[in-house]
Amino acid sequence: MNGIKIAVVQMEVVSGKPDINVNKIVQAIQEAKKKKNDLVIFPEMAVAGYLLGDEWENESLIKKLMEINESIRESSEGITVIWGNVMADFDKKGEDERIRKYNAIFIASNKKWVSNNILNGYSIKTLLPKYREFDDERHFFSMQKLANEKDIKIDELLKPFKIKTKNGEMNLGLTLCEDMWCEGYLINPTEILLKNGADLIINISASPWTWRKNIKRHKIVRNLLKNNPVNFIYCNNVGIQNNGKNIFLFDGSSTVYDSNGKIMAVAKPYQEETLEINLINKKNKLGNIENDYELVSEERDTQELYEGLVYGIKKFFEQTRIKKAVIGISGGIDSAVSSSLLVAALGKEKVLGINMPSKFNSIVTKNLAGKLSKNLKIEYKIIPIQDGVDLTIKQLRENNFEISDVTKENIQSRDRGSRILAGVAACVGGVIINNSNKTEMALGYTTLYGDLNGALCPIADLYKWEIYRLAKYINEINKQKIIPKEIFEIVPSAELSDKQDITKGLGDPIIYPYHDKLIRAFVEFRKDPKEILEWYDQKIIETEMRLEDGLIKKYFKDRDEFKKDLEEKWKLFKLSYFKRIQAPPIIAVSRRAFGFDLRESQNQTYLIDRDSDLL
Amino acid sequence: MNGIKIAVVQMEVVSGKPDINVNKIVQAIQEAKKKKNDLVIFPEMAVAGYLLGDEWENESLIKKLMEINESIRESSEGITVIWGNVMADFDKKGEDERIRKYNAIFIASNKKWVSNNILNGYSIKTLLPKYREFDDERHFFSMQKLANEKDIKIDELLKPFKIKTKNGEMNLGLTLCEDMWCEGYLINPTEILLKNGADLIINISASPWTWRKNIKRHKIVRNLLKNNPVNFIYCNNVGIQNNGKNIFLFDGSSTVYDSNGKIMAVAKPYQEETLEINLINKKNKLGNIENDYELVSEERDTQELYEGLVYGIKKFFEQTRIKKAVIGISGGIDSAVSSSLLVAALGKEKVLGINMPSKFNSIVTKNLAGKLSKNLKIEYKIIPIQDGVDLTIKQLRENNFEISDVTKENIQSRDRGSRILAGVAACVGGVIINNSNKTEMALGYTTLYGDLNGALCPIADLYKWEIYRLAKYINEINKQKIIPKEIFEIVPSAELSDKQDITKGLGDPIIYPYHDKLIRAFVEFRKDPKEILEWYDQKIIETEMRLEDGLIKKYFKDRDEFKKDLEEKWKLFKLSYFKRIQAPPIIAVSRRAFGFDLRESQNQTYLIDRDSDLL
């Protein structure tokens, strides 16, 4: 290998729209040719998208996608093209007894399929993820299963593809996404390819953004190359894709690494961009961009989060072609952040703020809602709900139903969500934006058909501390402070009864500084009360949960109080799943989002003697 | 082998409640001992349940379940016990990097683990289903992966377990559920076990009921035994289990087959029952129950469906401990069937019927709603919505919103669902029961926060023709005709505007005799418009879709009309997924239910040139 010019195309993949994607691919091939590239690379599942749900079972779609593979091959005159798409074997069956499909990486050169003497024109994803949101095993047949079927070692299937360039030959090791994230698997596809003579590793991905994932990837690449230093190219798509209950943000961040695992080139997140790179020799060591493995900071996390959310909202509206975002503005922090994100994503014209006071809403929050909307320059209406609430209570009483205080609170919430907001959204051809945060979602501190309504939950995978940080960040990046400082100061409150009177400092029954982290322990660390109580007893709880020193003592005077709250919150968490079943789609940004990422069953809480004194 | 007495325990497994399940297991072991059985068999995942969602990631639960395995072993004095539970290997990792877990079948005898010289005390599920609602690959490590890890053939792992009985020895071939449904897989575990000397095959299952699945199972067993005639025992649980979006009905129907695959004993569906059987010799041929492989009939399907739904509703209320079912009764067929099922499941005291007329509801349907409720002897209230609707319209107008006719219809629906029904349910400690049918759910002919509300959709996996059949069946099994005959005769209508005036014969924009089957083709046959239009062109559509002869001609005068409707319904089907994301849990009874069985993504409809003249 001696000098090769490569274009790494970080494209937006629109899932379910092969027409759009294939046009873009063909255009980018022409572009790459014009610029004298030898090789052009596209992301995993660049033709149909990655998260299609069970649409993978649609035979005529599969046939069409296979035809598209031929047409991309036809466009490869004078260049080598590598792209991700489905590979179907119509003569064989998958384990689901449908047409067998592989998640494949294709390679064509000069209008011909490139072969590695085992597979002609494509290789197959070896490691199929099936945790979190991933369902690869559901639809695709893995390289390991193919090896089992052929009764050969997988090493015999994972061979590099030799291509000729102007300056010599080159052995490309082709991998897909999870193939590089191989901890936990029995097989390390990169290692096998290197052993089999690859002198460049190419990984095409459809990899959504999550917290500090890119940092982790840099480390993994460095580790993969430790004993076999060759260049490594990571090509990821941008765009959003979803599985119904969750929307994932594909940040791209495509990267070319030198043979030490240092970054030679990196594409900007959430933008279409083509990286062009000239690899001189096999052990290229030109890492010319400051490596940022250790550049981890809160500020950076917040910025990435903000940019991701704004991008996600923008793309969601683009793809669903919805004209207007209708949002309830209460004067609290959640709706302040939510509406600020909307304006950043869609522009102020597309956002309609509605304040819906009942008799329990304070002048303070009503004024703050107005002030915020003025700062955002959005259209803003005040539509009171008291008449609706009174009518409902009257009708229920006439029918001799007893109405508890909690029921009265929920009637207000539903009046807002289902009578006013849903009505307004329908009138303006818009949708409701849901303002729930993750801790409320976890504890069911939300009303079905009320404040749980919406077509999108932009901040429901965020803890309250992240929401405050975003709020601060929003004020920092805007010259004028958008979010009034009083909104940072008032106590979080639903203002649904006298017991939640913020003017008396009364608010939600959630201690955010602690419960946020408790929910994180339940959801992301996968801990249960038994383990958390053990942390308490061992006096390591503040370390394990990353709490401020002394915080537990501040809120719970003794073990009994701590335990009582722990039990109560666990029960609420489990019980309130019935609400999450009907929750709108959540943008996933954490290491575990409610929806189709954390899969739950509606069961009674498990309360027996795994710690008989606990539950 | 020469004479062995076996107890096959068809128990109710309550998912997420190991305390309840393990008590039942230990009791049944004692019972089996008393009755001098040599062997007692329990279903797959009999300890924790099968559908736990990601609760399988909870380490302290796994530890607890492993302890329970030891305690069951301890209870095996004087008897051999076989049961399903998780087997964890705390020293190894799964592909998700968590503790490695197997879906296992345990075997203990006389307080000792029974070994097959490869595995001590357990075997592992070889085939892990990952289609439809199944997520086994997500949580469990398969036998095939274990063979790959050990670098041996799977035949070396799948060995029978030898046990000694009073009358000799016996080689038990132990399998789990999917292991017997092996079409499509590379491996046939039963065949391997037979080759390795098994003289009795035991399959423990957690297998939900679906349409004609038991018939299919009988055929499969017969086929598995064709070349190796031995007895076959199928032990399945009863109960309901769910994955949030879907509730599955476990019918049990545990069966002992003779070596020809004929039925020797079969347990009643949806009941706890212990089959006791005496196997005399290896090639027992005592099939003494009329085999019913071919006994397929519409009447039987309807009866099974009815019994399953009633059972499912009953168990749902038992497990969630909800006191009351609140149901909107419109006078139409769907709510008539729904409320009849509720009364059959819960008794009339637990059902509260609400009729919520607006000015568009006819006297006819209002009277029919009353008549039905009287026949059902349930508490019944009439709560009009006109005031609520008028208030909403007034408030929207005051704010200068333009209100379209469709929006006015949806306001009525939301007023019913979120203002009245949700309010009533909260007052009585009950939940709303959703009355949607499958075709409405598919086409989005339903209003979010309106008639889509509920905690349970008992009939949303049923087509209209099935609902009519159930209605007929309900009247047949009750001496007094519960559902008034006029309800069968009126045109299905939402009665939300003058355009849906049933007194003028005006109803829903759905041609049920055709669209029901079109939806079935989309959802269950996995066909798309291109394939369906091909059927039309080839004049085989009535055969392929199982339509009455001449039906297409009756509704569509030519190809253009047919095509236009086809395109429109496909788009509605795809587009309306945004509603299904927020739909309540659906009881799954078809071969593909909306929810977590059919997994969908919210994408634009795929409309390009796979048939350029079509879409």
Tab-separated table of C-alpha atoms in Angstrom, chain B residues 312-595:
chain	number	residue	atom	x	y	z
B	312	GLY	CA	-56.950	-12.525	30.289
B	313	ILE	CA	-59.233	-9.794	31.595
B	314	LYS	CA	-59.801	-11.662	34.846
B	315	LYS	CA	-56.096	-12.164	35.464
B	316	PHE	CA	-55.242	-8.580	34.500
B	317	PHE	CA	-57.588	-7.239	37.161
B	318	GLU	CA	-56.382	-9.793	39.702
B	319	GLN	CA	-52.735	-8.908	39.172
B	320	THR	CA	-53.112	-5.152	38.998
B	321	ARG	CA	-55.606	-5.233	41.915
B	322	ILE	CA	-57.862	-2.749	40.165
B	323	LYS	CA	-61.346	-2.597	41.592
B	324	LYS	CA	-63.477	-1.451	38.746
B	325	ALA	CA	-63.726	-1.480	34.968
B	326	VAL	CA	-65.147	1.754	33.573
B	327	ILE	CA	-66.371	1.411	30.029
B	328	GLY	CA	-67.980	3.753	27.563
B	329	ILE	CA	-71.069	2.132	26.109
B	330	SER	CA	-72.112	3.640	22.804
B	331	GLY	CA	-74.750	1.236	21.626
B	332	GLY	CA	-72.414	-0.225	18.996
B	333	ILE	CA	-71.066	-3.729	18.622
B	334	ASP	CA	-67.525	-3.137	19.924
B	335	SER	CA	-68.508	-1.788	23.326
B	336	ALA	CA	-71.254	-4.425	23.525
B	337	VAL	CA	-68.735	-7.254	23.158
B	338	SER	CA	-66.174	-5.541	25.343
B	339	SER	CA	-68.589	-4.999	28.221
B	340	SER	CA	-69.963	-8.546	27.909
B	341	LEU	CA	-66.434	-9.919	28.202
B	342	LEU	CA	-65.852	-7.739	31.276
B	343	VAL	CA	-68.960	-9.001	32.999
B	344	ALA	CA	-68.038	-12.600	32.206
B	345	ALA	CA	-64.521	-12.026	33.586
B	346	LEU	CA	-65.184	-9.814	36.599
B	347	GLY	CA	-68.841	-10.137	37.490
B	348	LYS	CA	-71.385	-7.387	36.987
B	349	GLU	CA	-70.500	-5.576	40.231
B	350	LYS	CA	-67.112	-4.610	38.953
B	351	VAL	CA	-68.298	-3.089	35.688
B	352	LEU	CA	-69.520	0.478	35.347
B	353	GLY	CA	-71.019	1.483	32.002
B	354	ILE	CA	-71.125	5.112	30.923
B	355	ASN	CA	-73.031	6.497	27.968
B	356	MET	CA	-71.823	9.968	26.944
B	357	PRO	CA	-74.080	11.438	24.306
B	358	SER	CA	-73.434	14.588	22.343
B	359	LYS	CA	-76.065	16.131	20.071
B	360	PHE	CA	-75.038	13.729	17.313
B	361	ASN	CA	-75.938	10.534	19.111
B	362	SER	CA	-79.141	8.958	17.889
B	363	ILE	CA	-82.015	7.858	20.078
B	364	VAL	CA	-81.502	4.426	18.567
B	365	THR	CA	-77.985	3.887	19.898
B	366	LYS	CA	-78.720	5.608	23.204
B	367	ASN	CA	-81.573	3.169	23.762
B	368	LEU	CA	-79.463	0.230	22.707
B	369	ALA	CA	-76.732	1.215	25.151
B	370	GLY	CA	-79.319	1.280	27.938
B	371	LYS	CA	-80.836	-2.000	26.885
B	372	LEU	CA	-77.463	-3.722	26.771
B	373	SER	CA	-76.538	-2.436	30.218
B	374	LYS	CA	-79.838	-3.666	31.576
B	375	ASN	CA	-79.232	-7.093	30.079
B	376	LEU	CA	-75.751	-7.116	31.621
B	377	LYS	CA	-77.218	-5.931	34.942
B	378	ILE	CA	-74.362	-3.481	35.401
B	379	GLU	CA	-74.392	-0.053	36.979
B	380	TYR	CA	-75.025	2.411	34.177
B	381	LYS	CA	-74.822	6.204	33.965
B	382	ILE	CA	-75.597	8.722	31.288
B	383	ILE	CA	-73.254	11.706	31.387
B	384	PRO	CA	-73.699	14.098	28.448
B	385	ILE	CA	-70.678	15.834	26.968
B	386	GLN	CA	-72.325	18.670	25.073
B	387	ASP	CA	-71.513	21.328	27.711
B	388	GLY	CA	-67.869	20.329	27.777
B	389	VAL	CA	-67.620	20.324	24.009
B	390	ASP	CA	-69.336	23.710	23.744
B	391	LEU	CA	-67.003	25.206	26.363
B	392	THR	CA	-63.921	23.963	24.529
B	393	ILE	CA	-65.155	25.302	21.211
B	394	LYS	CA	-66.025	28.635	22.829
B	395	GLN	CA	-62.570	28.976	24.404
B	396	LEU	CA	-60.788	28.063	21.186
B	397	ARG	CA	-62.902	30.582	19.230
B	398	GLU	CA	-62.235	33.322	21.805
B	399	ASN	CA	-58.572	32.782	21.073
B	400	ASN	CA	-59.157	33.094	17.332
B	401	PHE	CA	-58.446	29.482	16.469
B	402	GLU	CA	-60.202	28.062	13.454
B	403	ILE	CA	-61.911	24.807	14.220
B	404	SER	CA	-62.347	22.288	11.409
B	405	ASP	CA	-65.068	19.632	11.328
B	406	VAL	CA	-62.587	16.869	12.113
B	407	THR	CA	-61.295	18.831	15.077
B	408	LYS	CA	-64.849	19.171	16.362
B	409	GLU	CA	-65.240	15.410	16.152
B	410	ASN	CA	-62.031	14.840	18.082
B	411	ILE	CA	-63.042	17.337	20.756
B	412	GLN	CA	-66.069	15.152	21.451
B	413	SER	CA	-63.949	12.041	21.671
B	414	ARG	CA	-61.461	13.658	24.044
B	415	ASP	CA	-64.239	15.078	26.169
B	416	ARG	CA	-65.533	11.541	26.637
B	417	GLY	CA	-62.195	9.862	27.182
B	418	SER	CA	-60.201	12.382	29.186
B	419	ARG	CA	-62.760	14.584	30.891
B	420	ILE	CA	-65.553	12.142	31.761
B	421	LEU	CA	-64.228	8.554	31.680
B	422	ALA	CA	-60.824	9.334	33.197
B	423	GLY	CA	-62.568	11.410	35.887
B	424	VAL	CA	-65.054	8.663	36.675
B	425	ALA	CA	-62.337	5.986	36.730
B	426	ALA	CA	-60.314	8.035	39.221
B	427	CYS	CA	-63.359	8.540	41.474
B	428	VAL	CA	-64.194	4.829	41.662
B	429	GLY	CA	-60.614	3.505	41.842
B	430	GLY	CA	-61.030	1.952	38.439
B	431	VAL	CA	-59.553	2.046	34.983
B	432	ILE	CA	-60.943	2.747	31.541
B	433	ILE	CA	-61.402	-0.198	29.218
B	434	ASN	CA	-60.616	0.607	25.616
B	435	ASN	CA	-63.072	-0.562	22.941
B	436	SER	CA	-60.957	-0.209	19.787
B	437	ASN	CA	-60.816	-3.053	17.289
B	438	LYS	CA	-57.761	-4.004	15.249
B	439	THR	CA	-58.812	-2.344	12.007
B	440	GLU	CA	-59.512	0.970	13.751
B	441	MET	CA	-56.159	0.663	15.521
B	442	ALA	CA	-54.450	-0.008	12.184
B	443	LEU	CA	-56.033	2.906	10.345
B	444	GLY	CA	-55.878	5.347	13.245
B	445	TYR	CA	-59.651	5.611	13.246
B	446	THR	CA	-59.467	6.590	16.864
B	447	THR	CA	-58.620	9.752	18.821
B	448	LEU	CA	-55.576	10.105	21.057
B	449	TYR	CA	-56.660	11.102	24.589
B	450	GLY	CA	-60.164	10.231	23.452
B	451	ASP	CA	-61.461	6.797	22.548
B	452	LEU	CA	-57.861	5.546	22.514
B	453	ASN	CA	-57.719	5.927	26.313
B	454	GLY	CA	-57.649	2.960	28.619
B	455	ALA	CA	-55.610	0.640	30.787
B	456	LEU	CA	-56.423	-2.386	28.684
B	457	CYS	CA	-57.525	-3.098	25.118
B	458	PRO	CA	-59.306	-6.434	25.260
B	459	ILE	CA	-60.461	-6.497	21.629
B	460	ALA	CA	-57.824	-4.452	19.793
B	461	ASP	CA	-56.254	-7.549	18.275
B	462	LEU	CA	-59.606	-8.588	16.784
B	463	TYR	CA	-61.060	-7.784	13.401
B	464	LYS	CA	-64.647	-6.735	13.132
B	465	TRP	CA	-65.712	-10.123	11.822
B	466	GLU	CA	-64.288	-11.728	14.949
B	467	ILE	CA	-66.143	-9.232	17.101
B	468	TYR	CA	-69.436	-10.106	15.420
B	469	ARG	CA	-68.679	-13.805	15.885
B	470	LEU	CA	-67.908	-13.264	19.549
B	471	ALA	CA	-71.136	-11.304	19.914
B	472	LYS	CA	-73.075	-14.183	18.408
B	473	TYR	CA	-71.248	-16.657	20.618
B	474	ILE	CA	-71.975	-14.572	23.732
B	475	ASN	CA	-75.675	-14.644	22.922
B	476	GLU	CA	-75.510	-18.380	22.287
B	477	ILE	CA	-73.938	-19.314	25.601
B	478	ASN	CA	-76.284	-17.109	27.603
B	479	LYS	CA	-79.854	-18.259	27.824
B	480	GLN	CA	-81.027	-14.686	27.629
B	481	LYS	CA	-79.725	-12.819	24.588
B	482	ILE	CA	-77.409	-10.248	26.175
B	483	ILE	CA	-76.579	-8.242	23.104
B	484	PRO	CA	-79.742	-6.793	21.520
B	485	LYS	CA	-80.179	-7.959	17.952
B	486	GLU	CA	-80.418	-4.362	16.677
B	487	ILE	CA	-76.784	-3.869	17.656
B	488	PHE	CA	-75.873	-6.513	15.063
B	489	GLU	CA	-77.889	-4.673	12.469
B	490	ILE	CA	-76.950	-0.990	12.788
B	491	VAL	CA	-74.171	0.347	10.635
B	492	PRO	CA	-70.881	0.839	12.559
B	493	SER	CA	-70.595	4.572	13.249
B	494	ALA	CA	-68.689	6.904	15.545
B	495	GLU	CA	-71.689	9.303	15.529
B	496	LEU	CA	-69.503	12.380	15.792
B	497	SER	CA	-71.188	14.472	13.082
B	498	ASP	CA	-74.207	14.635	10.809
B	499	LYS	CA	-72.192	12.693	8.268
B	500	GLN	CA	-72.272	9.700	10.562
B	501	ASP	CA	-76.013	9.663	11.167
B	502	ILE	CA	-76.901	6.019	11.542
B	503	THR	CA	-80.583	6.741	11.125
B	504	LYS	CA	-79.683	7.658	7.551
B	505	GLY	CA	-77.482	4.560	7.241
B	506	LEU	CA	-74.324	6.672	7.439
B	507	GLY	CA	-71.342	5.222	9.281
B	508	ASP	CA	-67.579	4.796	9.511
B	509	PRO	CA	-65.403	5.272	6.409
B	510	ILE	CA	-64.287	1.657	6.721
B	511	ILE	CA	-65.595	-1.204	4.571
B	512	TYR	CA	-65.075	-3.868	7.207
B	513	PRO	CA	-65.662	-6.949	5.016
B	514	TYR	CA	-62.736	-5.832	2.851
B	515	HIS	CA	-60.564	-3.587	5.045
B	516	ASP	CA	-60.409	-6.112	7.877
B	517	LYS	CA	-58.734	-8.494	5.468
B	518	LEU	CA	-56.567	-5.794	3.961
B	519	ILE	CA	-55.225	-4.990	7.413
B	520	ARG	CA	-54.630	-8.673	8.023
B	521	ALA	CA	-52.613	-8.788	4.793
B	522	PHE	CA	-50.546	-5.776	5.912
B	523	VAL	CA	-50.034	-6.859	9.513
B	524	GLU	CA	-50.110	-10.643	9.603
B	525	PHE	CA	-49.179	-11.655	6.063
B	526	ARG	CA	-46.580	-8.805	5.954
B	527	LYS	CA	-47.674	-7.719	2.471
B	528	ASP	CA	-47.410	-4.244	1.053
B	529	PRO	CA	-49.480	-2.419	-1.581
B	530	LYS	CA	-47.229	-3.507	-4.405
B	531	GLU	CA	-47.831	-7.167	-3.692
B	532	ILE	CA	-51.530	-6.631	-3.109
B	533	LEU	CA	-51.937	-4.787	-6.398
B	534	GLU	CA	-50.163	-7.666	-8.093
B	535	TRP	CA	-52.748	-10.017	-6.604
B	536	TYR	CA	-55.441	-7.745	-8.001
B	537	ASP	CA	-53.874	-7.731	-11.454
B	538	GLN	CA	-53.437	-11.473	-11.421
B	539	LYS	CA	-57.074	-11.851	-10.302
B	540	ILE	CA	-56.048	-13.919	-7.304
B	541	ILE	CA	-56.774	-11.315	-4.679
B	542	GLU	CA	-59.953	-12.921	-3.381
B	543	THR	CA	-58.149	-16.240	-2.920
B	544	GLU	CA	-54.995	-14.761	-1.388
B	545	MET	CA	-56.855	-12.507	1.024
B	546	ARG	CA	-59.570	-15.097	1.687
B	547	LEU	CA	-62.359	-12.798	0.588
B	548	GLU	CA	-65.807	-13.740	-0.556
B	549	ASP	CA	-66.045	-14.182	-4.312
B	550	GLY	CA	-67.142	-11.017	-6.042
B	551	LEU	CA	-66.427	-8.805	-3.034
B	552	ILE	CA	-63.809	-6.648	-4.749
B	553	LYS	CA	-66.124	-5.899	-7.666
B	554	LYS	CA	-68.866	-5.016	-5.249
B	555	TYR	CA	-66.863	-2.211	-3.619
B	556	PHE	CA	-64.474	-1.026	-6.365
B	557	LYS	CA	-65.698	-0.423	-9.858
B	558	ASP	CA	-62.239	-0.528	-11.446
B	559	ARG	CA	-58.489	-0.814	-10.846
B	560	ASP	CA	-58.099	2.922	-10.251
B	561	GLU	CA	-60.670	2.959	-7.488
B	562	PHE	CA	-59.126	-0.135	-5.928
B	563	LYS	CA	-55.652	1.341	-6.133
B	564	LYS	CA	-56.679	4.693	-4.702
B	565	ASP	CA	-58.206	3.053	-1.665
B	566	LEU	CA	-55.196	0.755	-1.276
B	567	GLU	CA	-52.771	3.688	-1.274
B	568	GLU	CA	-54.899	5.660	1.125
B	569	LYS	CA	-55.264	2.824	3.621
B	570	TRP	CA	-51.513	2.008	3.489
B	571	LYS	CA	-50.693	5.615	4.230
B	572	LEU	CA	-53.185	5.744	7.090
B	573	PHE	CA	-51.775	2.504	8.470
B	574	LYS	CA	-48.221	3.820	8.459
B	575	LEU	CA	-49.003	7.352	9.521
B	576	SER	CA	-51.253	6.436	12.412
B	577	TYR	CA	-48.469	4.598	14.182
B	578	PHE	CA	-47.988	7.811	16.178
B	579	LYS	CA	-51.248	6.930	17.911
B	580	ARG	CA	-50.297	3.311	18.562
B	581	ILE	CA	-47.129	4.495	20.315
B	582	GLN	CA	-49.426	5.869	23.006
B	583	ALA	CA	-52.038	3.112	22.924
B	584	PRO	CA	-52.841	1.073	26.037
B	585	PRO	CA	-51.740	-2.586	26.398
B	586	ILE	CA	-53.395	-4.911	23.901
B	587	ILE	CA	-54.265	-8.537	24.612
B	588	ALA	CA	-52.468	-10.431	21.839
B	589	VAL	CA	-54.447	-13.220	20.192
B	590	SER	CA	-53.644	-13.001	16.488
B	591	ARG	CA	-50.498	-14.030	14.693
B	592	ARG	CA	-49.303	-10.447	14.963
B	593	ALA	CA	-50.567	-7.893	17.433
B	594	PHE	CA	-49.841	-4.178	17.444
B	595	GLY	CA	-47.480	-3.264	20.244
